[in-house]
XYZ file of C-alpha atoms in Angstrom:
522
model
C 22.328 -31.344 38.667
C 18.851 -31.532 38.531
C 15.793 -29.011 37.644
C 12.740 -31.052 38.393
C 8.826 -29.360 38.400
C 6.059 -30.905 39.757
C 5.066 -32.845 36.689
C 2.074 -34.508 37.800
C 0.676 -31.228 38.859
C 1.055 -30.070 35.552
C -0.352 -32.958 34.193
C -3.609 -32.922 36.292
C -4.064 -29.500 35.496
C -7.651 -29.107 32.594
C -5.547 -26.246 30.952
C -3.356 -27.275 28.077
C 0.485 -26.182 29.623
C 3.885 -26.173 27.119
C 6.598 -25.037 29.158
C 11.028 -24.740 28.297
C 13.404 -24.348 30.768
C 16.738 -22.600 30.579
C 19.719 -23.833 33.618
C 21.603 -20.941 34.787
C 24.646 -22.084 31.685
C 22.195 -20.799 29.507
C 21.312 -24.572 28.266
C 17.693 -25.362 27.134
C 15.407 -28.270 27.570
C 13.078 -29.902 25.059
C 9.253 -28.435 25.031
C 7.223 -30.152 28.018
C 3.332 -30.364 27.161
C 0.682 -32.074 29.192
C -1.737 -33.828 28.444
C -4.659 -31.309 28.204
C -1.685 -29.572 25.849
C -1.562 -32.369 23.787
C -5.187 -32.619 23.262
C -5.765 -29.421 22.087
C -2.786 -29.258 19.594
C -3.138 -32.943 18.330
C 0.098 -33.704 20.026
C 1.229 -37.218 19.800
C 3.796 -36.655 22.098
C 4.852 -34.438 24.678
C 8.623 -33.759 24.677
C 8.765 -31.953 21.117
C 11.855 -29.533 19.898
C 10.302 -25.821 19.318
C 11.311 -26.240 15.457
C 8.710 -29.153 16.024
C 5.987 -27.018 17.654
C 6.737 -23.666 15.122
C 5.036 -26.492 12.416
C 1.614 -25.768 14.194
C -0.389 -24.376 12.254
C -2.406 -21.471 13.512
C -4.668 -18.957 12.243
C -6.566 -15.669 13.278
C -10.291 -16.143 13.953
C -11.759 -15.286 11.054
C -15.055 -13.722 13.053
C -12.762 -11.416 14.479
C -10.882 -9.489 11.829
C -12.522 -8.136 8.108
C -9.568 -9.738 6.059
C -10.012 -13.379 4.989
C -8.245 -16.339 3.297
C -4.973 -15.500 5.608
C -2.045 -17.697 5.837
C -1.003 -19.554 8.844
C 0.309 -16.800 11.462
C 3.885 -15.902 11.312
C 6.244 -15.552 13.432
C 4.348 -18.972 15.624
C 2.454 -17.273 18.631
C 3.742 -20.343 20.727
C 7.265 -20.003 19.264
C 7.443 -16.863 20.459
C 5.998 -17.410 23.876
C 8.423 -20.361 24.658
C 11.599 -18.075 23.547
C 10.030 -15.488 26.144
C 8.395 -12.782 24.355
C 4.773 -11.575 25.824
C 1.886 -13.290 24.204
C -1.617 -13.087 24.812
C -3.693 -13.961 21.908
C -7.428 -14.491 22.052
C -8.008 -14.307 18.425
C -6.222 -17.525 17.626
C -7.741 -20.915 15.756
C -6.190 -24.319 15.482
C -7.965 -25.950 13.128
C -11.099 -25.090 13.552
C -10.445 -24.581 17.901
C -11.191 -21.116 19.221
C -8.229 -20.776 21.651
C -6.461 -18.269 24.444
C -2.787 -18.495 24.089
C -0.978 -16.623 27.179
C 2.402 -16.650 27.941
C 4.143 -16.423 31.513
C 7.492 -16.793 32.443
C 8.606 -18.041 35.906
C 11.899 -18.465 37.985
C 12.132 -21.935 39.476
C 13.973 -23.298 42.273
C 17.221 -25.468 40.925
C 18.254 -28.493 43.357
C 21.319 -31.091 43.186
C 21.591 -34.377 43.079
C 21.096 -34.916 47.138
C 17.691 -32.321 46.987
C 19.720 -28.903 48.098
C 18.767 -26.002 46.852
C 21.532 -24.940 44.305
C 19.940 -21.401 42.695
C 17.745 -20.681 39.964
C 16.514 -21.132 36.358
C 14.456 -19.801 34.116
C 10.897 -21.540 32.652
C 8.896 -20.301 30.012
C 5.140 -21.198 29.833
C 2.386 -21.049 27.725
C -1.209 -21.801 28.939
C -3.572 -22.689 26.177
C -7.542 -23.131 26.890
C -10.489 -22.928 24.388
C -12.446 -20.223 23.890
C -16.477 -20.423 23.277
C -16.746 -18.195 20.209
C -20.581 -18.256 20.330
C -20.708 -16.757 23.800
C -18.516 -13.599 25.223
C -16.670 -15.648 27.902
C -13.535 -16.966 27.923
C -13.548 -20.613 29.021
C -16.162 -22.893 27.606
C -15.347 -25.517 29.800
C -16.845 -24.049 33.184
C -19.154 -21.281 32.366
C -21.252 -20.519 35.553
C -24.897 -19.531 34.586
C -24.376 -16.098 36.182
C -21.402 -15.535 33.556
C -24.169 -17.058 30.690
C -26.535 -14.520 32.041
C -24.545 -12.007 31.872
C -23.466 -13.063 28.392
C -26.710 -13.069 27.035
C -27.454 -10.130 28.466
C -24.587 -8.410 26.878
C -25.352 -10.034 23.966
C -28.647 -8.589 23.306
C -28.289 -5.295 24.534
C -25.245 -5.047 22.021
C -27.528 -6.754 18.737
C -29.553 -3.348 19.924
C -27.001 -1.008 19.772
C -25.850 -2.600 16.425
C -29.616 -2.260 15.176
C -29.743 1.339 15.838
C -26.490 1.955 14.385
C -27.682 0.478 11.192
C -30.629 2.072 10.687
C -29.099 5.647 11.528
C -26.268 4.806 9.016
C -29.132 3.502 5.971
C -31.282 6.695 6.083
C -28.368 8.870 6.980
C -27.859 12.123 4.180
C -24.212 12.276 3.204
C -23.891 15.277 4.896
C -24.818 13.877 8.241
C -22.433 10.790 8.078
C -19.644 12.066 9.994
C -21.784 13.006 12.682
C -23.163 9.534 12.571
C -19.319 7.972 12.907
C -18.777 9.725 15.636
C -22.046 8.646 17.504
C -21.161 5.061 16.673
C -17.568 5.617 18.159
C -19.213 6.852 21.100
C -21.221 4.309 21.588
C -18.595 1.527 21.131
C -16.488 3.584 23.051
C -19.010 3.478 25.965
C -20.023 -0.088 25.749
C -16.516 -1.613 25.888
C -15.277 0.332 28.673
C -12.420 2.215 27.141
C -11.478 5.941 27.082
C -10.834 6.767 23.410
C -11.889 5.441 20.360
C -10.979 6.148 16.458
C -11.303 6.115 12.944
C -8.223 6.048 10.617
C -7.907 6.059 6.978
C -5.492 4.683 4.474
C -4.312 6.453 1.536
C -4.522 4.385 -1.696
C -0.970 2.904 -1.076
C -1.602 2.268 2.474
C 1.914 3.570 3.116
C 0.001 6.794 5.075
C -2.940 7.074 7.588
C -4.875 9.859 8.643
C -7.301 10.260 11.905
C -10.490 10.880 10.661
C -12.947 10.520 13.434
C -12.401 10.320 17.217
C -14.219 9.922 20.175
C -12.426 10.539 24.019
C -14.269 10.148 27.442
C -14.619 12.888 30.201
C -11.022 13.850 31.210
C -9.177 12.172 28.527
C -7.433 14.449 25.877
C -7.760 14.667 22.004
C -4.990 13.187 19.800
C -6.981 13.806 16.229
C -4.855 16.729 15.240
C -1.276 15.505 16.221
C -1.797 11.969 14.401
C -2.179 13.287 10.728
C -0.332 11.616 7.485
C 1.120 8.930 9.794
C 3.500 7.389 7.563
C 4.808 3.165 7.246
C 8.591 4.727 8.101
C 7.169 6.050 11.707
C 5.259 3.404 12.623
C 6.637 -0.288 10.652
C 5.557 -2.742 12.784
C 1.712 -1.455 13.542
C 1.308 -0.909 9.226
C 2.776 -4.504 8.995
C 0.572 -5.879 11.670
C -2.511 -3.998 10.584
C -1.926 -5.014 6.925
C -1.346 -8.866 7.387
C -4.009 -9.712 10.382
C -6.190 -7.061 10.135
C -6.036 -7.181 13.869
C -3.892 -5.839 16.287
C -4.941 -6.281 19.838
C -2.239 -5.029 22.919
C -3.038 -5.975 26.345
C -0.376 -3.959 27.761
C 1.719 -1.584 25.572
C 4.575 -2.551 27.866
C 4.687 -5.660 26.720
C 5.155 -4.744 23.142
C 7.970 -6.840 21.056
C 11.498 -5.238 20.174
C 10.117 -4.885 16.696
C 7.783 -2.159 18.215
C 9.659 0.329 19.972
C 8.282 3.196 17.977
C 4.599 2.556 18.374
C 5.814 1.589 22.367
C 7.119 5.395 22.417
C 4.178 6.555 20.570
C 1.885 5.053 23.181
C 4.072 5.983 25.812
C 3.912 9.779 24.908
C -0.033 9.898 24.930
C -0.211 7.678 28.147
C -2.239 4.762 25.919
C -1.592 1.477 28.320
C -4.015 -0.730 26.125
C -4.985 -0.437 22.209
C -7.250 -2.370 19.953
C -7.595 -1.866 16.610
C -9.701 -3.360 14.005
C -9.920 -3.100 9.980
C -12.171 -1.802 7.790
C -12.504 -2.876 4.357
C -13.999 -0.890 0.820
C -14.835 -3.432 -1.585
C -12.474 -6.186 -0.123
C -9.924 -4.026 0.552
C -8.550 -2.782 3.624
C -8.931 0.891 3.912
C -8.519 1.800 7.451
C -9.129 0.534 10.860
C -11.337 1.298 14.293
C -9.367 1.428 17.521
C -10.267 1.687 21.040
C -7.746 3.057 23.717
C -7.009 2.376 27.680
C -5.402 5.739 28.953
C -6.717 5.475 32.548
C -5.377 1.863 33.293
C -4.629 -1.043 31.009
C -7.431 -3.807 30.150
C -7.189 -7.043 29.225
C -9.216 -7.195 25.981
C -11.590 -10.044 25.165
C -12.930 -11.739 22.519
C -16.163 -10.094 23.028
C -14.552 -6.152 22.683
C -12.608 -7.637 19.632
C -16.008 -8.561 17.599
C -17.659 -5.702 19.127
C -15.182 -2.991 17.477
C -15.605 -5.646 14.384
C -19.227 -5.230 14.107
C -18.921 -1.508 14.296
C -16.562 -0.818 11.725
C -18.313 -3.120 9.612
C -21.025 -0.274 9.668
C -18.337 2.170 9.648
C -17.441 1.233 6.826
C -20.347 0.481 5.019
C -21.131 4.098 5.856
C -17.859 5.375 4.451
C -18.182 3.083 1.310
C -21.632 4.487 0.808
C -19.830 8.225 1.178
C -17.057 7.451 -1.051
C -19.779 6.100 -3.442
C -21.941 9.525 -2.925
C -18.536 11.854 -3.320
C -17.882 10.177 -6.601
C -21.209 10.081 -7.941
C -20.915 13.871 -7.558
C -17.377 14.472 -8.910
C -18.647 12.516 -11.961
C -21.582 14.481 -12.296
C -19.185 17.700 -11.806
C -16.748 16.405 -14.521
C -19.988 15.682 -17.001
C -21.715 18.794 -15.976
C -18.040 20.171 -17.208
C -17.463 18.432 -20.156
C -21.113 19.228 -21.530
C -20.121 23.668 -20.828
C -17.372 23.203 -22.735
C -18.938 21.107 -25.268
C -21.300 23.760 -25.240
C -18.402 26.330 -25.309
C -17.155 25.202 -28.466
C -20.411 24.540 -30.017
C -20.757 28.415 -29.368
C -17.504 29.739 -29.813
C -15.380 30.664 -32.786
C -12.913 28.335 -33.512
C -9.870 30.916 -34.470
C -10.763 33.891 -31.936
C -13.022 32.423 -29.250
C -15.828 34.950 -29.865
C -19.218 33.817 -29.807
C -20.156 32.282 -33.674
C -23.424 33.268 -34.878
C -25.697 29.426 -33.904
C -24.858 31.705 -29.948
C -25.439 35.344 -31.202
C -28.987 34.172 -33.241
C -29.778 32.348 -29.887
C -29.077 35.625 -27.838
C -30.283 38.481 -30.087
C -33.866 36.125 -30.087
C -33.722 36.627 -26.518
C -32.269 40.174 -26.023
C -35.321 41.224 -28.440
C -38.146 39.653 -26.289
C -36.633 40.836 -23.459
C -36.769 44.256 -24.594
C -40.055 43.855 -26.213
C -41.442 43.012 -23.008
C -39.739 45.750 -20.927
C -39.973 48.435 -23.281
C -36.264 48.667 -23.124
C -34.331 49.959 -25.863
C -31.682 47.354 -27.896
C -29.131 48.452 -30.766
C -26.877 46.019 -33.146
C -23.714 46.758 -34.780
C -22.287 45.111 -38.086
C -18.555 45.844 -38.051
C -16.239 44.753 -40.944
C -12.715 44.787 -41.473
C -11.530 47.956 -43.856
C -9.706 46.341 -46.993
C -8.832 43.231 -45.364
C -8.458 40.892 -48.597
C -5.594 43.448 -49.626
C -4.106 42.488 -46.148
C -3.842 38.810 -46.749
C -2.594 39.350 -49.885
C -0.110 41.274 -48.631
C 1.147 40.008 -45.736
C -0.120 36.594 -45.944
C -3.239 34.752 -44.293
C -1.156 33.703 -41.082
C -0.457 37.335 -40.227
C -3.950 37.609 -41.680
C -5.291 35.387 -38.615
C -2.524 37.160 -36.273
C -4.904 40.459 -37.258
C -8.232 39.033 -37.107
C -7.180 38.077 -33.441
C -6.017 41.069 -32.536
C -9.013 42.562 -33.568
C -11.289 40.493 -32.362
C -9.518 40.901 -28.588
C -9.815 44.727 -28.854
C -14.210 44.101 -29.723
C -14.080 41.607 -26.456
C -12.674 44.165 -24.608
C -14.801 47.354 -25.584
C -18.127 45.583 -25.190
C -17.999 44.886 -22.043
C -21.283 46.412 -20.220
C -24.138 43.596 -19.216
C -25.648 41.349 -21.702
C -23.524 42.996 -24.462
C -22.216 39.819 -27.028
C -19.889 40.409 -29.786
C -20.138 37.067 -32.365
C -17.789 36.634 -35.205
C -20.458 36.591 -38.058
C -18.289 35.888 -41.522
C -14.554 35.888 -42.792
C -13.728 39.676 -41.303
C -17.203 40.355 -40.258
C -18.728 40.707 -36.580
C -21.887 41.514 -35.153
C -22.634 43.276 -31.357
C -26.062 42.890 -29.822
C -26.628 46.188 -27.198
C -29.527 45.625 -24.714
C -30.330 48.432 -23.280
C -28.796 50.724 -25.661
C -30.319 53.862 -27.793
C -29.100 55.278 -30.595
C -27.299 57.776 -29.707
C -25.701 55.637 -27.534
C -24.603 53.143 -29.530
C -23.486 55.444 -32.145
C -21.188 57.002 -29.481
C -19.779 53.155 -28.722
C -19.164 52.526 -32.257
C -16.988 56.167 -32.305
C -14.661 55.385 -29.263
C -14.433 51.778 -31.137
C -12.923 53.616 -34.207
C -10.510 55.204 -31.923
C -9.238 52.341 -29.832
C -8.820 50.674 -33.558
C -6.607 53.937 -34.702
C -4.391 52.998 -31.699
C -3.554 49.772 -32.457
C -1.979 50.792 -35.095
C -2.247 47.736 -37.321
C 0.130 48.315 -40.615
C -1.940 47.757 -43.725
C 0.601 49.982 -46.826
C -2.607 49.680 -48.920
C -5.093 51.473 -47.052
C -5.639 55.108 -47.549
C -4.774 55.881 -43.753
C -2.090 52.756 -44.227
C -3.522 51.423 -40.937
C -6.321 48.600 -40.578
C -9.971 50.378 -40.160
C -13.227 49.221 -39.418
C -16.586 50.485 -40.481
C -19.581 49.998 -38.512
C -23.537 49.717 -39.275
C -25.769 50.397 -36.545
C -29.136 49.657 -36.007
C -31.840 50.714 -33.409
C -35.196 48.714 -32.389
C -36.830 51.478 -30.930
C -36.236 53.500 -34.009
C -37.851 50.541 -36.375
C -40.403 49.917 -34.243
C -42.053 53.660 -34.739
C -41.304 53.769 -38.327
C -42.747 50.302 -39.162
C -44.582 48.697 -36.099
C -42.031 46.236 -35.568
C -43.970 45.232 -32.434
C -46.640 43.928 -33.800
C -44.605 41.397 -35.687
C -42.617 38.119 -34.476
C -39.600 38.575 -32.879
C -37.860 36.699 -36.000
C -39.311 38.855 -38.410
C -37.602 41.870 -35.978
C -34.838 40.291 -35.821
C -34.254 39.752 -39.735
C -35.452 43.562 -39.949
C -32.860 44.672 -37.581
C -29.954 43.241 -39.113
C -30.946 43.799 -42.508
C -30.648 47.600 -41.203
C -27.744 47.136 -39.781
C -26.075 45.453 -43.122
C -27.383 48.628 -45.235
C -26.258 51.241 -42.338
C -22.359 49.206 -42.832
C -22.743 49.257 -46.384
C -23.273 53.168 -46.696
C -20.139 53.338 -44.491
C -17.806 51.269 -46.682
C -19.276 53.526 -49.560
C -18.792 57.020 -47.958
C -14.929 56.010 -47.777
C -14.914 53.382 -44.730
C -13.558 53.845 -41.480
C -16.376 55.175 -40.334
C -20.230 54.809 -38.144
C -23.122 55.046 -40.168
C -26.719 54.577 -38.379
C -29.612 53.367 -40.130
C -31.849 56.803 -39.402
């Protein structure tokens, strides 16, 4: 028996050819390469074993995918070709060789020993040619100067594109950058031909992505909202290609490896025929990728849409760095602009009942009293004290003492409640109220209905002469002060001293006419 193929065809032929062939008993022959094969690969011979040729060392281009210092590519893209799985790789170096790695497979004619024609067998073939990597065609060899033309042409009307898309991206307000993704998208989108393109984002494990930004041609439909926290588990083999190459590039989705059957259903259920995809790195890091979609018909990618979609999502990301940068630069700012209010909060608060202390009522009162000054508007303060409240901590003890205090102190938050009204915890038992916009009368009547919301609390105190906890309560009024003594004409620190001086001798005739009580300082 006898399967014989034109071998000096094959070996005439410029591109580099490895082919296997497997008789109809399922037997397979050694790996065939001619000669332009075994120039390219630095063959020294050219009937190898394919544990031989899975030695090769090959690598992706590193001008074509964000992620660098990668290891030799595993599983071997000619490995897998010559054990008949679909390969077509235009991202591939060996050494430092640009090359296009395609596989084919063929059925062959299988003859006997006299030249009859016995059946069948199987080949499979890999064709291997260089690729120029300085020009965006595929063979370097024969380049016809229309196909340079056109090249150069391409070229430079994509290093324009790229220079608007920079500049748009440098001066672009954070608020204005996802509009500015979106153009790019479009513009990539437009340039290479293909019907949808895409921005996807990694969470910090990279075990989820999310759609982000999308672009779709005339007719073609939206997939943004159905392709949200995409986890690893759905989708293993694109996360583990995407993660180790940085690159995936499909020429046909039908002609994706066993390993991929649920992006192939994926791609199948939104009609995608061809997908490219392309990192994105923050700081080194993958973060996400850029991908461009054939819906319409399938395409066979090349090198130059591969460093196109490169280029952009270099400025992609640069933009979304610069974003990220932005949105943390503000939550910082937020979390300091936080931390100095409550810095502020306890530099103004009461430690034990979270009243204001008296550095924030002095600040206040200053300003309640010019205010008022310059309106004409009237302003009262209050000095309240606890009735007999040394008896109570010696009675019950100064934990229950504090238990009081607070208790207290929650029933004064409560009743001053109307606008610019601060109560301020202003010694041991003793708190003052500032009243804008209050008269006399007024606050008089505010101190009374105080006197009865402290009746109903019904705090036990067996010492006092109602044996409940009282308060009395000094009030003072500017508009009063300022006819009897021309308080205007003084500073406002000088009023304010007045004022609570008042106030101190108006609580100190109510603790002597028999305390729980309002006394005013008219």
């Amino acid at each position: 028996m006898s399967t014989e193929i034109p071998l000096l065809l094959l070996e005439q032929m410029p591109i580099g050819i490895l082919w296997r062939s497997i008789d109809r008993d399922g037997r397979a022959s050694r790996v065939n390469a001619n000669q332009a094969a075994c120039r390219l690969l630095e063959l020294s011979e050219s009937h190898l074993s394919l544990s031989e040729l899975a030695m090769l060392p090959f690598h992706l281009d590193e001008q074509l995918t964000p992620l660098s210092d990668l290891p030799p590519l595993q599983p071997n893209p000619l490995k897998q070709a010559l054990q008949g799985e679909s390969v077509n790789r235009r991202d591939i170096l060996f050494g430092q060789r640009p090359l296009h790695i395609k596989s084919m497979r063929l059925n062959l004619p299988q003859t006997d020993t006299n030249g009859g024609a016995e059946g069948v067998h199987e080949c499979f073939a890999v064709f291997i040619q260089p690729r120029d990597h300085r020009l965006f065609v595929d063979n370097a060899n024969t380049p016809s100067l229309s196909n340079i033309e056109l090249s150069v042409r391409d070229l430079l009307a994509f290093d324009k594109l790229l220079s608007e898309l920079s500049s748009r991206f440098i001066h672009a307000q954070p608020c204005q950058m996802n509009l500015h993704i979106d153009a790019a998208l479009q513009a990539v989108g437009q340039f290479c031909l293909a019907d949808r393109c895409y921005v996807f984002q990694f969470d910090a494990t990279l075990d989820c992505m999310h759609n982000t930004h999308e672009w779709v041609a005339d007719g073609i439909s939206s997939h943004i909202d159905d392709l949200q926290n995409v986890t690893a588990d759905q989708l293993p083999w694109f996360f583990q290609t995407i993660q180790r190459q940085g690159l995936m590039v499909v020429h046909d989705t039908a002609d994706l490896p066993k390993a991929a059957a649920a992006e192939q259903a994926l791609f199948t259920d939104e009609g995608i025929h061809s997908v490219m995809c392309v990192g994105i790195t923050l700081g080194g890091k993958l973060s996400g990728f850029v991908g461009c979609d054939m819906v319409a018909q399938s395409k066979q990618w090349t090198e130059a849409d591969i460093r196109r979609l490169k280029l952009v999502g270099e400025i992609i990301g640069q933009g979304l760095q610069s974003q990220h940068h932005l949105i943390a630069l503000a939550n910082t700012q937020q979390e300091l602009m936080q931390a100095n209010q409550k810095l502020q909060q306890l530099a103004d608060e009461d430690g034990l009942t979270g009243l204001a202390n008296r550095r924030q009522f002095d600040r206040q009162f200053e300003a309640e009293i010019r205010r008022a000054l310059r309106l004409d508007h009237g302003l009262c303060v209050m000095m309240i004290d606890i009735d007999h409240f040394k008896a109570y901590n010696d009675v019950f003890g100064h934990i229950q003492g504090d238990a009081a205090l607070l208790q207290v102190s929650q029933l004064l938050h409560d009743h001053f409640k109307r606008s610019g009204e601060l109560v301020a915890r202003y010694g041991g038992e003793e708190f003052a109220v500032v009243l804008p916009g209050a008269d006399y009368n007024e606050a008089v009547a505010s101190g009374g209905h105080l006197l009865e919301r402290m009746e109903h609390l019904a705090i036990r105190h067996p010492n006092a002469p109602q044996k409940l906890l009282s308060l009395s309560v000094g009030v003072a009024s500017l508009q009063d002060h300022m006819v009897k003594s021309r308080l205007h004409q003084f500073e406002p620190q000088a009023i304010i001293g007045s004022l609570l001086e008042q106030a101190d001798q108006a609580l100190y005739r109510a603790k002597a006419s028999g305390r729980n009580c309002v006394v005013g300082a008219c």
